[in-house]
Amino acid sequence: MTKQKVKTKYNIINNMSDLKERDLTVNNAIKVNDNEYIVVLSAYELGEAFENEDIVYLSTTQRGTKIIRGQEKPISSEKNIKEMIELMQQDALAISFITLGIPENKLEYSNGNLKIKSQQFIIDGYHRVSSCYKLFQYYNITQDDDLFMTLCSTKFTILIGEYSEEKAKNIFSQYSKSLKLSKSRVESFNSRESSNRIVSKLNKS
């Protein structure tokens, strides 16, 4: 990947009432509940959607924001985003659900076509969306064919639902209650990290 830096934007919105109208259509959507639908999007499509501000970071339904050098940024882990980018390039990223919210009465569904009439806000998956966006930015600079193939071949299952702000907060809270593993336990599931740790111990012995 190129070492050239790109200017990152964060699409931060601090009030649900500030979400802007959109006129988007996603095909091949599956209705799972009265107000929830599943679609499949590529990393390229997610990166492009974030670039176009069709997907935003609604701070009241996330971990919040912090001010760094005078700029408001989401509370997140750059290390995790970097690791996801590397895994994506190695075709090794474990794919999981990304959950997006949209205000009530802003979705229309008909025969597999989902019409989206508002900006979507991330409930679960900010780091994954950010990794897609950064790779998308790098591709726009480098026009690298391999990077383009990676962006197009990496697919994510997206749950899009109509939620009130309170409902979105409750969903995020449930997702955030997952049991955390110790660092050594995480490494034991990761063959590369585990090997590095063993080699390090041997070198010190």
mmCIF file of N, CA and C in Angstrom, residues 1 41-47 84-93 95 131-132 134-136 138-139 144-156:
data_model
loop_
_atom_site.group_PDB
_atom_site.id
_atom_site.type_symbol
_atom_site.label_atom_id
_atom_site.label_comp_id
_atom_site.label_asym_id
_atom_site.label_seq_id
_atom_site.Cartn_x
_atom_site.Cartn_y
_atom_site.Cartn_z
ATOM 1 N N MET A 1 0.838 -1.198 0.000
ATOM 2 C CA MET A 1 0.000 0.000 0.000
ATOM 3 C C MET A 1 0.868 1.241 0.000
ATOM 4 N N LEU A 41 -23.178 -5.439 0.652
ATOM 5 C CA LEU A 41 -22.422 -4.381 -0.009
ATOM 6 C C LEU A 41 -20.937 -4.722 0.003
ATOM 7 N N SER A 42 -20.237 -4.305 -1.020
ATOM 8 C CA SER A 42 -18.792 -4.513 -1.072
ATOM 9 C C SER A 42 -18.079 -3.436 -0.265
ATOM 10 N N ALA A 43 -16.806 -3.686 0.020
ATOM 11 C CA ALA A 43 -15.995 -2.679 0.703
ATOM 12 C C ALA A 43 -15.921 -1.400 -0.126
ATOM 13 N N TYR A 44 -15.896 -1.558 -1.448
ATOM 14 C CA TYR A 44 -15.878 -0.384 -2.329
ATOM 15 C C TYR A 44 -17.157 0.438 -2.152
ATOM 16 N N GLU A 45 -18.299 -0.234 -2.132
ATOM 17 C CA GLU A 45 -19.580 0.480 -1.991
ATOM 18 C C GLU A 45 -19.695 1.156 -0.632
ATOM 19 N N LEU A 46 -19.195 0.506 0.416
ATOM 20 C CA LEU A 46 -19.220 1.121 1.744
ATOM 21 C C LEU A 46 -18.299 2.336 1.798
ATOM 22 N N GLY A 47 -17.099 2.203 1.226
ATOM 23 C CA GLY A 47 -16.175 3.332 1.197
ATOM 24 C C GLY A 47 -16.741 4.506 0.424
ATOM 25 N N MET A 84 -7.498 -4.183 10.423
ATOM 26 C CA MET A 84 -8.544 -4.615 9.506
ATOM 27 C C MET A 84 -8.150 -4.367 8.055
ATOM 28 N N ILE A 85 -7.498 -3.237 7.808
ATOM 29 C CA ILE A 85 -7.029 -2.931 6.452
ATOM 30 C C ILE A 85 -6.034 -3.997 5.996
ATOM 31 N N GLU A 86 -5.094 -4.351 6.880
ATOM 32 C CA GLU A 86 -4.099 -5.360 6.536
ATOM 33 C C GLU A 86 -4.746 -6.711 6.283
ATOM 34 N N LEU A 87 -5.713 -7.085 7.121
ATOM 35 C CA LEU A 87 -6.403 -8.361 6.947
ATOM 36 C C LEU A 87 -7.206 -8.384 5.643
ATOM 37 N N MET A 88 -7.823 -7.251 5.310
ATOM 38 C CA MET A 88 -8.588 -7.176 4.082
ATOM 39 C C MET A 88 -7.696 -7.383 2.864
ATOM 40 N N GLN A 89 -6.507 -6.797 2.911
ATOM 41 C CA GLN A 89 -5.569 -6.943 1.801
ATOM 42 C C GLN A 89 -5.039 -8.367 1.676
ATOM 43 N N GLN A 90 -5.059 -9.095 2.795
ATOM 44 C CA GLN A 90 -4.605 -10.483 2.790
ATOM 45 C C GLN A 90 -5.756 -11.452 2.546
ATOM 46 N N ASP A 91 -6.956 -10.898 2.301
ATOM 47 C CA ASP A 91 -8.160 -11.713 2.132
ATOM 48 C C ASP A 91 -8.399 -12.595 3.353
ATOM 49 N N ALA A 92 -8.151 -12.034 4.530
ATOM 50 C CA ALA A 92 -8.242 -12.800 5.766
ATOM 51 C C ALA A 92 -9.180 -12.163 6.790
ATOM 52 N N LEU A 93 -9.875 -11.096 6.413
ATOM 53 C CA LEU A 93 -10.774 -10.427 7.354
ATOM 54 C C LEU A 93 -12.038 -11.251 7.561
ATOM 55 N N ILE A 95 -15.668 -11.780 8.102
ATOM 56 C CA ILE A 95 -16.799 -10.916 7.776
ATOM 57 C C ILE A 95 -17.907 -11.084 8.802
ATOM 58 N N SER A 131 -12.254 1.193 7.794
ATOM 59 C CA SER A 131 -11.214 0.496 7.034
ATOM 60 C C SER A 131 -11.569 0.459 5.550
ATOM 61 N N CYS A 132 -12.836 0.270 5.237
ATOM 62 C CA CYS A 132 -13.283 0.303 3.834
ATOM 63 C C CYS A 132 -13.063 1.691 3.235
ATOM 64 N N LYS A 134 -10.889 4.033 4.171
ATOM 65 C CA LYS A 134 -9.474 4.359 3.977
ATOM 66 C C LYS A 134 -8.904 3.634 2.766
ATOM 67 N N LEU A 135 -9.282 2.366 2.587
ATOM 68 C CA LEU A 135 -8.831 1.643 1.402
ATOM 69 C C LEU A 135 -9.381 2.285 0.130
ATOM 70 N N PHE A 136 -10.623 2.745 0.210
ATOM 71 C CA PHE A 136 -11.244 3.441 -0.922
ATOM 72 C C PHE A 136 -10.464 4.712 -1.258
ATOM 73 N N TYR A 138 -7.248 5.285 -0.603
ATOM 74 C CA TYR A 138 -5.963 4.878 -1.165
ATOM 75 C C TYR A 138 -6.111 4.485 -2.641
ATOM 76 N N TYR A 139 -7.206 3.783 -2.942
ATOM 77 C CA TYR A 139 -7.416 3.382 -4.336
ATOM 78 C C TYR A 139 -7.582 4.611 -5.232
ATOM 79 N N ASP A 144 -4.641 1.442 -8.065
ATOM 80 C CA ASP A 144 -4.022 0.117 -8.081
ATOM 81 C C ASP A 144 -5.066 -0.962 -8.368
ATOM 82 N N ASP A 145 -4.816 -1.789 -9.392
ATOM 83 C CA ASP A 145 -5.792 -2.802 -9.806
ATOM 84 C C ASP A 145 -6.032 -3.843 -8.716
ATOM 85 N N ASP A 146 -4.966 -4.265 -8.023
ATOM 86 C CA ASP A 146 -5.127 -5.262 -6.966
ATOM 87 C C ASP A 146 -5.966 -4.712 -5.814
ATOM 88 N N LEU A 147 -5.765 -3.458 -5.482
ATOM 89 C CA LEU A 147 -6.537 -2.833 -4.416
ATOM 90 C C LEU A 147 -8.002 -2.716 -4.817
ATOM 91 N N PHE A 148 -8.244 -2.397 -6.074
ATOM 92 C CA PHE A 148 -9.623 -2.329 -6.574
ATOM 93 C C PHE A 148 -10.300 -3.687 -6.460
ATOM 94 N N MET A 149 -9.607 -4.750 -6.810
ATOM 95 C CA MET A 149 -10.173 -6.096 -6.718
ATOM 96 C C MET A 149 -10.470 -6.459 -5.271
ATOM 97 N N THR A 150 -9.583 -6.061 -4.370
ATOM 98 C CA THR A 150 -9.817 -6.316 -2.946
ATOM 99 C C THR A 150 -11.076 -5.611 -2.468
ATOM 100 N N LEU A 151 -11.227 -4.361 -2.845
ATOM 101 C CA LEU A 151 -12.401 -3.581 -2.436
ATOM 102 C C LEU A 151 -13.690 -4.190 -2.988
ATOM 103 N N CYS A 152 -13.646 -4.664 -4.215
ATOM 104 C CA CYS A 152 -14.857 -5.200 -4.853
ATOM 105 C C CYS A 152 -15.190 -6.610 -4.385
ATOM 106 N N SER A 153 -14.167 -7.396 -4.046
ATOM 107 C CA SER A 153 -14.400 -8.800 -3.675
ATOM 108 C C SER A 153 -14.727 -8.980 -2.199
ATOM 109 N N THR A 154 -14.385 -7.979 -1.373
ATOM 110 C CA THR A 154 -14.694 -8.066 0.058
ATOM 111 C C THR A 154 -16.135 -7.625 0.282
ATOM 112 N N LYS A 155 -16.967 -8.546 0.764
ATOM 113 C CA LYS A 155 -18.395 -8.284 0.921
ATOM 114 C C LYS A 155 -18.782 -8.254 2.400
ATOM 115 N N PHE A 156 -19.737 -7.399 2.709
ATOM 116 C CA PHE A 156 -20.259 -7.292 4.069
ATOM 117 C C PHE A 156 -21.777 -7.442 4.054
#
